[in-house]
Structures are given as C-alpha cells and as structure tokens.
mmCIF file of C-alpha atoms in Angstrom:
data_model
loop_
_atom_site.group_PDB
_atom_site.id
_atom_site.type_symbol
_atom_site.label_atom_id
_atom_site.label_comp_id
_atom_site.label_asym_id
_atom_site.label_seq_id
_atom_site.Cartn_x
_atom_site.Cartn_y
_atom_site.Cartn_z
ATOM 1 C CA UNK A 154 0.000 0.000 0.000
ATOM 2 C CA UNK A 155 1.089 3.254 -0.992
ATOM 3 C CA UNK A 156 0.810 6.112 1.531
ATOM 4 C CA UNK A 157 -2.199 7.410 -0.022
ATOM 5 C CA UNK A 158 -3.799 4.337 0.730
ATOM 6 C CA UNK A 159 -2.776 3.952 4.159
ATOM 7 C CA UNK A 160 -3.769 7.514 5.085
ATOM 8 C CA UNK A 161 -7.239 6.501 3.683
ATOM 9 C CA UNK A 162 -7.579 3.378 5.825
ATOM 10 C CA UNK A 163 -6.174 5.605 8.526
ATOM 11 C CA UNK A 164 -9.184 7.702 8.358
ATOM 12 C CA UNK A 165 -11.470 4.866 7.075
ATOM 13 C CA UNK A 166 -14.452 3.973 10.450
ATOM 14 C CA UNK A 167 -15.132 0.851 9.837
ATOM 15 C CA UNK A 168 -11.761 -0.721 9.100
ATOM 16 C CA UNK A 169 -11.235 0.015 13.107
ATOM 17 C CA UNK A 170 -13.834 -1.789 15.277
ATOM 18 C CA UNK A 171 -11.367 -1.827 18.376
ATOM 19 C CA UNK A 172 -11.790 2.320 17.589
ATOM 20 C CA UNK A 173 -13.167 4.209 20.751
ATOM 21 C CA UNK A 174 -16.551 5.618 19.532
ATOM 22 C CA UNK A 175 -18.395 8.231 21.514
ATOM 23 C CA UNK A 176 -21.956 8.525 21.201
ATOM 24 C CA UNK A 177 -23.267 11.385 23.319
ATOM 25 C CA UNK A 178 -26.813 11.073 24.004
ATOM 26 C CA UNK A 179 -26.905 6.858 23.974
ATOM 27 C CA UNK A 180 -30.138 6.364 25.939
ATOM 28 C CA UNK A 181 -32.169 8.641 23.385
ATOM 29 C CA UNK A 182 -34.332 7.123 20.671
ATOM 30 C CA UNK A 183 -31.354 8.519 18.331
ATOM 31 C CA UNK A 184 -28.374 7.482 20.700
ATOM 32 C CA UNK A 185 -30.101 3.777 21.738
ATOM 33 C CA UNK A 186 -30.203 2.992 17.798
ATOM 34 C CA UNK A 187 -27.051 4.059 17.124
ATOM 35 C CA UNK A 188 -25.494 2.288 19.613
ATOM 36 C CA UNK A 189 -27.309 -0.846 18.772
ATOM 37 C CA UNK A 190 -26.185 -0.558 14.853
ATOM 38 C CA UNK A 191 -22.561 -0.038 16.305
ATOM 39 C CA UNK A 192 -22.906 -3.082 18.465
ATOM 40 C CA UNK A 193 -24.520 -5.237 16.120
ATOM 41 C CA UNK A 194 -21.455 -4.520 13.244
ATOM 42 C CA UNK A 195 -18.412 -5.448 15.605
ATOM 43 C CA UNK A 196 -17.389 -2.255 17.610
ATOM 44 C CA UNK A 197 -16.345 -3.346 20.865
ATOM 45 C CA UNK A 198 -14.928 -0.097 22.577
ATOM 46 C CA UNK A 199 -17.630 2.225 22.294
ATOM 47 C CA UNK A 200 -17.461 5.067 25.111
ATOM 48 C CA UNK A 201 -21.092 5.922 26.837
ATOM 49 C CA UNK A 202 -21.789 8.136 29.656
ATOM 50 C CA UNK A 203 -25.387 8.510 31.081
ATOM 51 C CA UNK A 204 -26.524 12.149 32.142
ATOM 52 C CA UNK A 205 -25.655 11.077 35.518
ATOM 53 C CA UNK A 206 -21.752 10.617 34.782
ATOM 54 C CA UNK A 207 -21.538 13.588 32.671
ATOM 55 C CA UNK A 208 -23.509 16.439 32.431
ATOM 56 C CA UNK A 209 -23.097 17.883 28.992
ATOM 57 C CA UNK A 210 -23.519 21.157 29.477
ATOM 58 C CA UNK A 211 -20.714 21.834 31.677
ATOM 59 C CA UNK A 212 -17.813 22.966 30.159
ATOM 60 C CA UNK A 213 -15.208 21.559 32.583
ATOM 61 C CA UNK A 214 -16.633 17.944 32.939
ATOM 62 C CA UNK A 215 -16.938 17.817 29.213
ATOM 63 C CA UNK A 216 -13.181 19.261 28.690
ATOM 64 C CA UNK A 217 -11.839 16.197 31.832
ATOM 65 C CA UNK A 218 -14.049 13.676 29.782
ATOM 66 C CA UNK A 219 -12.149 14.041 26.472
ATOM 67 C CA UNK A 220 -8.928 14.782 28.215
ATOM 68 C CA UNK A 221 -9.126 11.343 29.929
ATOM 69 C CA UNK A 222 -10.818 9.354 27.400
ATOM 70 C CA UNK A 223 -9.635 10.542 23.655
ATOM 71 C CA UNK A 224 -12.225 9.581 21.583
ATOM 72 C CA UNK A 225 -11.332 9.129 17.560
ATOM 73 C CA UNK A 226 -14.687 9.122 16.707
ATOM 74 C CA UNK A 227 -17.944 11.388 18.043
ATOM 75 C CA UNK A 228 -21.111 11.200 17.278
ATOM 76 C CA UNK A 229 -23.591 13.441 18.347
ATOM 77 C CA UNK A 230 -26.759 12.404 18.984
ATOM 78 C CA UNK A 231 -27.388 14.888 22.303
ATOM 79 C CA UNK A 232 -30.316 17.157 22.361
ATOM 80 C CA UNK A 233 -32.764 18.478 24.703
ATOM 81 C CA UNK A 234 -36.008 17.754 22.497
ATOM 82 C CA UNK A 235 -40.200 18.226 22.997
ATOM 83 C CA UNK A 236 -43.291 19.533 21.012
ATOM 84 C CA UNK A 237 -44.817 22.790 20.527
ATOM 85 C CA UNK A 238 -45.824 22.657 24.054
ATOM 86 C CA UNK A 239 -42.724 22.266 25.832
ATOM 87 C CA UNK A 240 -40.534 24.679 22.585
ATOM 88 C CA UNK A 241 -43.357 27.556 23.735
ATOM 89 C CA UNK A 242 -43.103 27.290 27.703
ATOM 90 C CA UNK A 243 -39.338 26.708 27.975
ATOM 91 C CA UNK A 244 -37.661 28.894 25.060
ATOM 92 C CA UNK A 245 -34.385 29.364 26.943
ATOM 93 C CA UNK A 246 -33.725 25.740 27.548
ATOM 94 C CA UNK A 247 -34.346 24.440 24.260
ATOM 95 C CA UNK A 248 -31.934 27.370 22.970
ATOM 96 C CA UNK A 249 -29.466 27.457 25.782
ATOM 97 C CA UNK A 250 -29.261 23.519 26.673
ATOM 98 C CA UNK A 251 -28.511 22.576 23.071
ATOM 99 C CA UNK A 252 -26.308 25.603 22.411
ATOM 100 C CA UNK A 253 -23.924 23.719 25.611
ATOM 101 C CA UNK A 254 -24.308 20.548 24.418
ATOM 102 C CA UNK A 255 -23.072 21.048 20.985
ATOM 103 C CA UNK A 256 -20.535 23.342 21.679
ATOM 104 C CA UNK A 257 -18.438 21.946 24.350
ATOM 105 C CA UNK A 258 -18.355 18.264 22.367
ATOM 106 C CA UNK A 259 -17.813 19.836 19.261
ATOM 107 C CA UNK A 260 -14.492 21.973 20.476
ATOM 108 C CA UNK A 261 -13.564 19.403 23.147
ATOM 109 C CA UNK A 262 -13.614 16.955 20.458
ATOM 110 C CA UNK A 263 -11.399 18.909 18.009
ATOM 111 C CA UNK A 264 -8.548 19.934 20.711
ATOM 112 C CA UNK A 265 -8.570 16.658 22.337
ATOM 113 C CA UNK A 266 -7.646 15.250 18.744
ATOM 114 C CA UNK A 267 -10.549 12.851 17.880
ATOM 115 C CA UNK A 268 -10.287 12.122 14.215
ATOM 116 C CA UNK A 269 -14.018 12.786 12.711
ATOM 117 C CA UNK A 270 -17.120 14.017 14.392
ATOM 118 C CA UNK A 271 -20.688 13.724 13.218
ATOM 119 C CA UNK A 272 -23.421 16.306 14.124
ATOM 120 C CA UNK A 273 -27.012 15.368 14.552
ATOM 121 C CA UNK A 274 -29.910 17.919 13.915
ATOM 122 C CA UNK A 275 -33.228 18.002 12.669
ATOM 123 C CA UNK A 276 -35.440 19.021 9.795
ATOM 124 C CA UNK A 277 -37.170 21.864 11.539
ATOM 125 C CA UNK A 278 -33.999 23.504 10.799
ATOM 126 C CA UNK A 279 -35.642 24.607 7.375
ATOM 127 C CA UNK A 280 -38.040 27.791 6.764
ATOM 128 C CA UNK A 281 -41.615 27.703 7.482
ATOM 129 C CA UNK A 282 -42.384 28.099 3.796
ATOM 130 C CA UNK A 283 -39.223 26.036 2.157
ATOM 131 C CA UNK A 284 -39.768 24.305 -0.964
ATOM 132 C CA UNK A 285 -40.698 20.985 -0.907
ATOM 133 C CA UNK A 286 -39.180 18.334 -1.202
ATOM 134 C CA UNK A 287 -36.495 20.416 0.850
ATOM 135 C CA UNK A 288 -33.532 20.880 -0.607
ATOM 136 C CA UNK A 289 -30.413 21.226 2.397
ATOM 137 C CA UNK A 290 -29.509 25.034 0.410
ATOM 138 C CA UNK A 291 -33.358 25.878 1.489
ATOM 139 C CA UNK A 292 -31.210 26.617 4.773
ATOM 140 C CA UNK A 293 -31.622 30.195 6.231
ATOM 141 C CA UNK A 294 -33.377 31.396 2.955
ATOM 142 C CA UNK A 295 -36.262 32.555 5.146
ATOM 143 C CA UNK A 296 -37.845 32.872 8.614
ATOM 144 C CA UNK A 297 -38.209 29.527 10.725
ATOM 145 C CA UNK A 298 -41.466 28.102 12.213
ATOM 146 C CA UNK A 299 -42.025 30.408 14.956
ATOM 147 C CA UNK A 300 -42.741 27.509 17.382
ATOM 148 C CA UNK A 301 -39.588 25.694 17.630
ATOM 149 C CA UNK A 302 -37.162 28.646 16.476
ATOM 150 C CA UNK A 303 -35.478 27.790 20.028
ATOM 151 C CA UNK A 304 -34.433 24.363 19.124
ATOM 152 C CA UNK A 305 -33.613 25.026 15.495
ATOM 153 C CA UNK A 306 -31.485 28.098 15.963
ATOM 154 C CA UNK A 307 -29.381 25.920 17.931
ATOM 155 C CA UNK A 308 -29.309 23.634 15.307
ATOM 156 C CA UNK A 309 -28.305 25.689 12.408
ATOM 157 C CA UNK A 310 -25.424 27.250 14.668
ATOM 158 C CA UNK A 311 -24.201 23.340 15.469
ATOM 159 C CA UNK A 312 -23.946 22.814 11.354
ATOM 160 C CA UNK A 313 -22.343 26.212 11.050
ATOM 161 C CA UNK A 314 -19.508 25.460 13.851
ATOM 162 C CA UNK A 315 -18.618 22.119 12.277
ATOM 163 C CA UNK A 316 -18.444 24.193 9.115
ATOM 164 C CA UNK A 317 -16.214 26.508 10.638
ATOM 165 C CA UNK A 318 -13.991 24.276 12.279
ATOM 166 C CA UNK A 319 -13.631 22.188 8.754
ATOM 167 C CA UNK A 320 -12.359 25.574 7.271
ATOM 168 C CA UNK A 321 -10.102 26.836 9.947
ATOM 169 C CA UNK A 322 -8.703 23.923 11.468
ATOM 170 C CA UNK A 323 -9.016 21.271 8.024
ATOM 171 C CA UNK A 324 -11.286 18.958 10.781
ATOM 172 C CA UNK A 325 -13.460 16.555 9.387
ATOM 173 C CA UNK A 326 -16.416 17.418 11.100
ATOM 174 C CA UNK A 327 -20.468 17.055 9.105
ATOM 175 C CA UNK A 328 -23.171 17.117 10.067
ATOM 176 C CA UNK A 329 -26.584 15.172 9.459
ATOM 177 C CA UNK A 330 -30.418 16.252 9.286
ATOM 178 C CA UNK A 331 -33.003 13.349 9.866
ATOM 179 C CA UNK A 332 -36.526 13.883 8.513
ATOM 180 C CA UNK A 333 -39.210 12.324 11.597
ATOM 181 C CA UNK A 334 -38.081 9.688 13.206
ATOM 182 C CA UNK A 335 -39.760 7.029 14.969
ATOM 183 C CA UNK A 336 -39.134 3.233 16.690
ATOM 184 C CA UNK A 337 -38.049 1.853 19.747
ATOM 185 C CA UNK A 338 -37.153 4.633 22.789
ATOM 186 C CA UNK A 339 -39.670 7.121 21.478
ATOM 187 C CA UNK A 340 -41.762 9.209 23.108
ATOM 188 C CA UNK A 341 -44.896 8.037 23.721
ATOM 189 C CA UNK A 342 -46.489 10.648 26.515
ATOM 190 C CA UNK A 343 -50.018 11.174 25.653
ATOM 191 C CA UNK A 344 -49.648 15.080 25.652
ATOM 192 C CA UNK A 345 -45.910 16.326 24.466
ATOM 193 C CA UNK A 346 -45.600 13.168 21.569
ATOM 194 C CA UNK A 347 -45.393 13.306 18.053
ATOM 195 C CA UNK A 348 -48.365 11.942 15.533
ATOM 196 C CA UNK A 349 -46.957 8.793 15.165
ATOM 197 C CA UNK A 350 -46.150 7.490 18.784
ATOM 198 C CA UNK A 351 -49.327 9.524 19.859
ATOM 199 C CA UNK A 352 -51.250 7.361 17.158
ATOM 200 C CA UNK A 353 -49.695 4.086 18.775
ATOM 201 C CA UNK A 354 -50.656 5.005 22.253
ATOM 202 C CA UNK A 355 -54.203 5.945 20.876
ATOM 203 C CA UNK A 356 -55.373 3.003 19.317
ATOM 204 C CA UNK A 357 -53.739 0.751 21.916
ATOM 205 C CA UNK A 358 -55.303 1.813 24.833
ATOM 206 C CA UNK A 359 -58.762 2.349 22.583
ATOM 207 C CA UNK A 360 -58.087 -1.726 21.815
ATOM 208 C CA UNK A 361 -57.409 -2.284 25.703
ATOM 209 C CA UNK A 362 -60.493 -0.085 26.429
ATOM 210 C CA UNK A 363 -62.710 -1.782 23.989
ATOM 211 C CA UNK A 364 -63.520 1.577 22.183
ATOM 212 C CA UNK A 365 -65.733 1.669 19.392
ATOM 213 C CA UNK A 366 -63.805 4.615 17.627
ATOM 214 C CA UNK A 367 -60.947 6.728 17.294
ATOM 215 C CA UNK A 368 -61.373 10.280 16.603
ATOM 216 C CA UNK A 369 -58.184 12.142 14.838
ATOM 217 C CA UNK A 370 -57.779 15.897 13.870
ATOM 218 C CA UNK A 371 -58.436 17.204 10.624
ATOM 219 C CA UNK A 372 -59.060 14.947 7.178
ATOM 220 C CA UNK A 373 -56.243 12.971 7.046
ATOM 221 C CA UNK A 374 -54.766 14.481 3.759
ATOM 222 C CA UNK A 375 -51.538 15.937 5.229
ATOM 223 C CA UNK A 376 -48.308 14.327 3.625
ATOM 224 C CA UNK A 377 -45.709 13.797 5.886
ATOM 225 C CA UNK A 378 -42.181 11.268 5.805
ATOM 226 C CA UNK A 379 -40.944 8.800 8.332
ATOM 227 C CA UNK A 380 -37.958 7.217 8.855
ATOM 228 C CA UNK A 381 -37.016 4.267 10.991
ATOM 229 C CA UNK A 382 -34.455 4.929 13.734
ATOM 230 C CA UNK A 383 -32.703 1.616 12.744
ATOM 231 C CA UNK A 384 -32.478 3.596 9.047
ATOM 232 C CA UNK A 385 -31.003 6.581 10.715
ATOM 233 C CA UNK A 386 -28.166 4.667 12.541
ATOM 234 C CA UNK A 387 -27.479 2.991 9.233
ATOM 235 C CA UNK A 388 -27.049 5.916 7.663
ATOM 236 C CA UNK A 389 -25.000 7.485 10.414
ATOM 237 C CA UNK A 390 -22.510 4.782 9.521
ATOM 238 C CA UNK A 391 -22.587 5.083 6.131
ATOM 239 C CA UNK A 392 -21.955 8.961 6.968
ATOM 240 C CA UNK A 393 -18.746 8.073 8.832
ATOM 241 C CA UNK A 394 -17.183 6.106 6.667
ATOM 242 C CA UNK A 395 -18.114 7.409 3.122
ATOM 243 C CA UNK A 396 -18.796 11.506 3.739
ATOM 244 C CA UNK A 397 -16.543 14.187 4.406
ATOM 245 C CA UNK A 398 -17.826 17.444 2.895
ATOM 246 C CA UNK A 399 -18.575 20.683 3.899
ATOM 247 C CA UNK A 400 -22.531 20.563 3.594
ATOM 248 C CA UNK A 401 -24.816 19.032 5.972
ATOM 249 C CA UNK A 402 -27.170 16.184 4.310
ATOM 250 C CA UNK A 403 -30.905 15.442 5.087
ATOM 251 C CA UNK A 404 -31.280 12.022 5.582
ATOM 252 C CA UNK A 405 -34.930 10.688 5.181
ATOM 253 C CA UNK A 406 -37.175 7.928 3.566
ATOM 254 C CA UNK A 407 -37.083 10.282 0.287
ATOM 255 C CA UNK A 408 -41.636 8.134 0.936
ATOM 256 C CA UNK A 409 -44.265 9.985 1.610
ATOM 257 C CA UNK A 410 -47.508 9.091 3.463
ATOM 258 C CA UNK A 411 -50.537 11.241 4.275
ATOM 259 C CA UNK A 412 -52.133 10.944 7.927
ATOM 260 C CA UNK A 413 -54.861 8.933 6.706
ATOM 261 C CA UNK A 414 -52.483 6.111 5.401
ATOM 262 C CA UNK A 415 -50.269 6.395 8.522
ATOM 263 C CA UNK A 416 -53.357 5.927 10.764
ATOM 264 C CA UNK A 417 -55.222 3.198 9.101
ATOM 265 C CA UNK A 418 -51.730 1.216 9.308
ATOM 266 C CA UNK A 419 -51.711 2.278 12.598
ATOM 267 C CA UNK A 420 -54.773 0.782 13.301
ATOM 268 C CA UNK A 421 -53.756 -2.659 11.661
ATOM 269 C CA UNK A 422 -50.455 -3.100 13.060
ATOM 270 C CA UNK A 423 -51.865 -2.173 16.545
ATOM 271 C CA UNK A 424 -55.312 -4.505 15.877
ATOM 272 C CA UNK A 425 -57.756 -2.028 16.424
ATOM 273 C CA UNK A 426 -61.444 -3.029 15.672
ATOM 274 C CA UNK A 427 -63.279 0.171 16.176
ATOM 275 C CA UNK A 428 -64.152 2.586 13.646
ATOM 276 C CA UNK A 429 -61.680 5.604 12.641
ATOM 277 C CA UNK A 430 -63.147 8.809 12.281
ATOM 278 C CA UNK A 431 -62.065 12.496 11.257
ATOM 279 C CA UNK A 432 -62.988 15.336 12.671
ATOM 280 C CA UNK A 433 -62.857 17.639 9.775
ATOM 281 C CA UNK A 434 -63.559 20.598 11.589
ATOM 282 C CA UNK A 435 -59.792 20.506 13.576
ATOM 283 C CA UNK A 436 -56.834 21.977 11.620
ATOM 284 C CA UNK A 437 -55.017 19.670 9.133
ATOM 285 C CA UNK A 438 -51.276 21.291 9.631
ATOM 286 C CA UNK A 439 -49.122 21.816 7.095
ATOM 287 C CA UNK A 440 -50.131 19.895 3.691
ATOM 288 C CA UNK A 441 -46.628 18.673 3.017
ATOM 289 C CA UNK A 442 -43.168 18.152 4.605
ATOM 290 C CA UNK A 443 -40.536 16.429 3.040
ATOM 291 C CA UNK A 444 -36.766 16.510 2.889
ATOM 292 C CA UNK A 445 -34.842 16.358 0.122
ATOM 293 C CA UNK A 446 -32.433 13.222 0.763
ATOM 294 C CA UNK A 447 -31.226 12.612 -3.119
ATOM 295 C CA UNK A 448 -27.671 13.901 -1.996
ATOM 296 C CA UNK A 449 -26.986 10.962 0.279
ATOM 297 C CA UNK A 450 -29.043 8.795 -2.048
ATOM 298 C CA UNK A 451 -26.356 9.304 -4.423
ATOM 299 C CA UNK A 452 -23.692 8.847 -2.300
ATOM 300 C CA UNK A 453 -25.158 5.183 -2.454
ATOM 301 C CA UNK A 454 -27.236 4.702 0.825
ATOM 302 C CA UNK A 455 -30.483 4.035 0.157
ATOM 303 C CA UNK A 456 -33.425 3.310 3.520
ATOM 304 C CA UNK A 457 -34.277 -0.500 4.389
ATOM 305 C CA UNK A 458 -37.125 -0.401 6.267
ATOM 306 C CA UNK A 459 -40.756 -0.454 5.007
ATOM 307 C CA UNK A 460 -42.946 1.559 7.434
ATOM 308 C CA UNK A 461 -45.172 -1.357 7.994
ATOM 309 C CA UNK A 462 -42.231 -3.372 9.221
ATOM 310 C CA UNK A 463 -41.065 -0.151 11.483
ATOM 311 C CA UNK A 464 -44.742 0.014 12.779
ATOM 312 C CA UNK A 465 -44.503 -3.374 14.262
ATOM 313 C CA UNK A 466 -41.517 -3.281 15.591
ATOM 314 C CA UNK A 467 -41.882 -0.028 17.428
ATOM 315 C CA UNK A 468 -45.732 -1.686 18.248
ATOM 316 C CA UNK A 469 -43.639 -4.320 19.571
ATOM 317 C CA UNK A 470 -41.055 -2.656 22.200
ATOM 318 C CA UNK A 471 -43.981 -0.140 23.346
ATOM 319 C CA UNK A 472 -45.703 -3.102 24.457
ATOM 320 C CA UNK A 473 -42.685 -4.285 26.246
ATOM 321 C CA UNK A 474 -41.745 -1.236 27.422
ATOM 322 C CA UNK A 475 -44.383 1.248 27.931
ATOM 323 C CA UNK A 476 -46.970 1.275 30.605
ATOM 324 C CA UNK A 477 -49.769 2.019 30.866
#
C-alpha cells in the first residue's frame, strides 16, 4: 500500500472496530439505535456516559471527559427535544441547553484530537415556507417556524460550527439532518408526543379499552415522511465512513404518506377493531413536509425499512416497554 492508501484506511471507520466511539446522548431514541447498529457490526470499545456521569452542558466535565478518554470518533446524537408545548413554555432551555451541548463536544472533540465528528440535527432547521421536497440550500433562505425557532437556531449554529472548524482547522467534522423519526425509545407521553407514537398510544389503549372509535384531527390528507431509527443509525454509519464534505445532508425515507395512510396502518399493526373517524372541523397542519435526501441517495445509501415493518416493531417494544 502506498501512503495514499494507508492515510485513507487511517481515516477509514469501519476498518477500526477496536476504535473508541463516543456517542453522546446513547439512551435517546437517536443514541439507543445508534449504539445498537454499532454493536450489532463489531465495535467493541464504544465510550457511553449517562446524564448522571456527565452532564453535557458543563464545560469543565466535558473538557476532563475528552482529556481522559480521547475519543477518535464522536457522534452526536445529544439534544434536549419536545413539542410545541414544551418549545413555547421553555424557550431558553431548548436554545441554551442545546447551544452547551453542541458546543463543548464539538471543540472538546477537536482539541482533544478525535479524528471525525458527526453532528445530529433536525429538519425543523428549514423555513416555514421552504420548498418541498427540501432541498439542504433551502437553509436560512427565510424565517423559521415560529414555534420551535429555540431548538432550530441551535441547530443551524451546530452545522455552522462544524463548518467553521472544517475551514479553519481542516477537521473533518459534518453534520446530518433526519426527517421524523420514529421506533423503539420514542416518546410516547399522551400530551408532548409526536403523531406517530401519539397514534400508537391511541389506538392501543382504545383496543385495551374496547372503544368503538378513534377520533383524529383534521381529514387525514396531510403528507408527511418517516424514517425508521434503525435507518437513521445505518445511515450514520454510512456517513462516517463514506462523507466528508462541507454541507450538511438530510437524511430521510425520500416516501411519503398522508395521515390517513399512517393511521389506518396504525390501526392494523396495533389490531384495532373500532371505527376511525375524522374530525374535519380541527386543523389539518401543514399539507406537506418532506426533505430532500437525493444527496446521500447518491452517495449510495439508500433506507431499508418499510414503514409497515417499522410500525410493528416499534408496536412491539412499546408493548414491552411502555406502561400504561
């Protein structure tokens, strides 16, 4: 091997299993599938810390964390997260919690010499009014959803420091947007979840409470995408060892399905005999939402999971995991 060729394995993730891997935020539904993918491929020296050993927002138990432990490889998967509810009654933490997180792994990371880091966000990063599909240069070409400007201001300025620190200090930092996720380690809380765990949780306990119908907002005719958390991990992978450019990329399902189809799988997967009705006279939401993924698609990585399959298998851990 030339040294061209060595200096790419050098850099290459999955050539080194015995590589320490730090994924901040493991016990998330993000974190918990990423760790499982890493797990399930060979990696044997992954480095976790629960938000009881290390508190992410300090600066000075972040800094002793990387000086002890030297991570090569960081992935972020760390956020303080919630719904419309929680974005509108706590504004500061959502900006000020995140702005910590990101920050002190990001620079810890760089000056304690780990070799490539990989920032997590989100697609309400994008305008209200973006084009859709969304392309990842629909990025601050307009005002943000009002709502969760908090959270996604935060965001932006965690894609715009890896940025930074790939042009100032030649770092191979990038980041990555998912579309909505779902699976395993959601949140299902019957008044701060989103539609698709709150759909679960709805037609299971009208099944448990021998309901004869399930009422949802609006007609049903929003589209919206979903990806499997098992599909984001994979893709996180695929991120680490094949991308190393200056843009962030949206990964998503590149499938879209409106409300109506997502409930009336819903209602299969969970076995719901009742009737499903709409109540036309709630709001609908936005009509569409969906990212833009054709940049990673032709990178080569491509989703694996049908939503049907995801369904049941998220169906299947909130039954073994969430009570009621």
């Amino acid at each position: 091997m030339g040294s061209q060729d060595n200096n790419v394995a050098s850099n290459s993730f999955l050539a080194y299993k015995s590589a320490k891997v730090f994924v901040a935020g493991h016990r998330g539904l993000v974190g918990s599938a990423i760790v499982r993918k890493l797990t399930q491929l060979g990696f044997t020296n992954l480095v976790l810390r629960a938000h009881a050993e290390l508190d992410l927002t300090q600066q000075s138990d972040v800094e002793a964390f990387f000086a002890t432990e030297k991570p090569e490889f960081v992935i972020v998967a760390a956020a303080k997260v919630g719904g419309i509810h929680a974005n509108n009654t706590y504004p500061a933490d959502f900006i000020s919690i995140n702005l910590q997180i990101q920050t002190n792994v990001i620079d810890s990371a760089y000056r304690h010499g780990s070799k490539k880091l990989l920032f997590l966000g989100s697609s309400c990063i994008y305008p209200k009014f973006a084009p859709q599909p969304i392309p990842e240069d629909a990025l601050l070409t307009g005002p943000l959803e009002p709502t969760n400007e908090w959270y996604a201001i935060a965001k932006i300025a965690g894609i715009k420091m890896c940025q930074a620190y790939r042009i100032q200090h030649k770092w191979d930092a990038i980041s990555g947007m998912p579309t909505n996720l779902y699976g395993p380690h959601d949140n299902f809380h019957p008044e701060n979840s989103h539609v698709l765990p709150a759909l679960m949780r709805r037609f299971h306990e009208a099944k448990i409470n021998g309901a004869k119908e399930v009422v949802v907002w609006g007609t049903g005719s929003p589209l919206r995408e979903f990806l499997h958390v098992d599909d984001l991990a994979d893709a996180v992978v695929f991120m680490m060892e094949k991308y190393s450019g200056l843009e962030h990329l949206n990964i998503g399902s590149g499938k879209e399905v409106t409300i109506k189809e997502l409930a009336e799988l819903m209602k299969e997967v969970v076995g719901f005999e009742g009737d499903l009705v709409w109540d036309a006279t709630k709001p609908d939401g936005t009509p569409r939402k969906l990212m833009d993924s054709s940049k990673l698609a032709s990178l080569g990585w491509t989703p694996k999971v049908s939503l049907k399959d995801g369904l049941v298998d998220t169906y299947k851990w909130y039954l073994e995991n969430v009570n009621l």
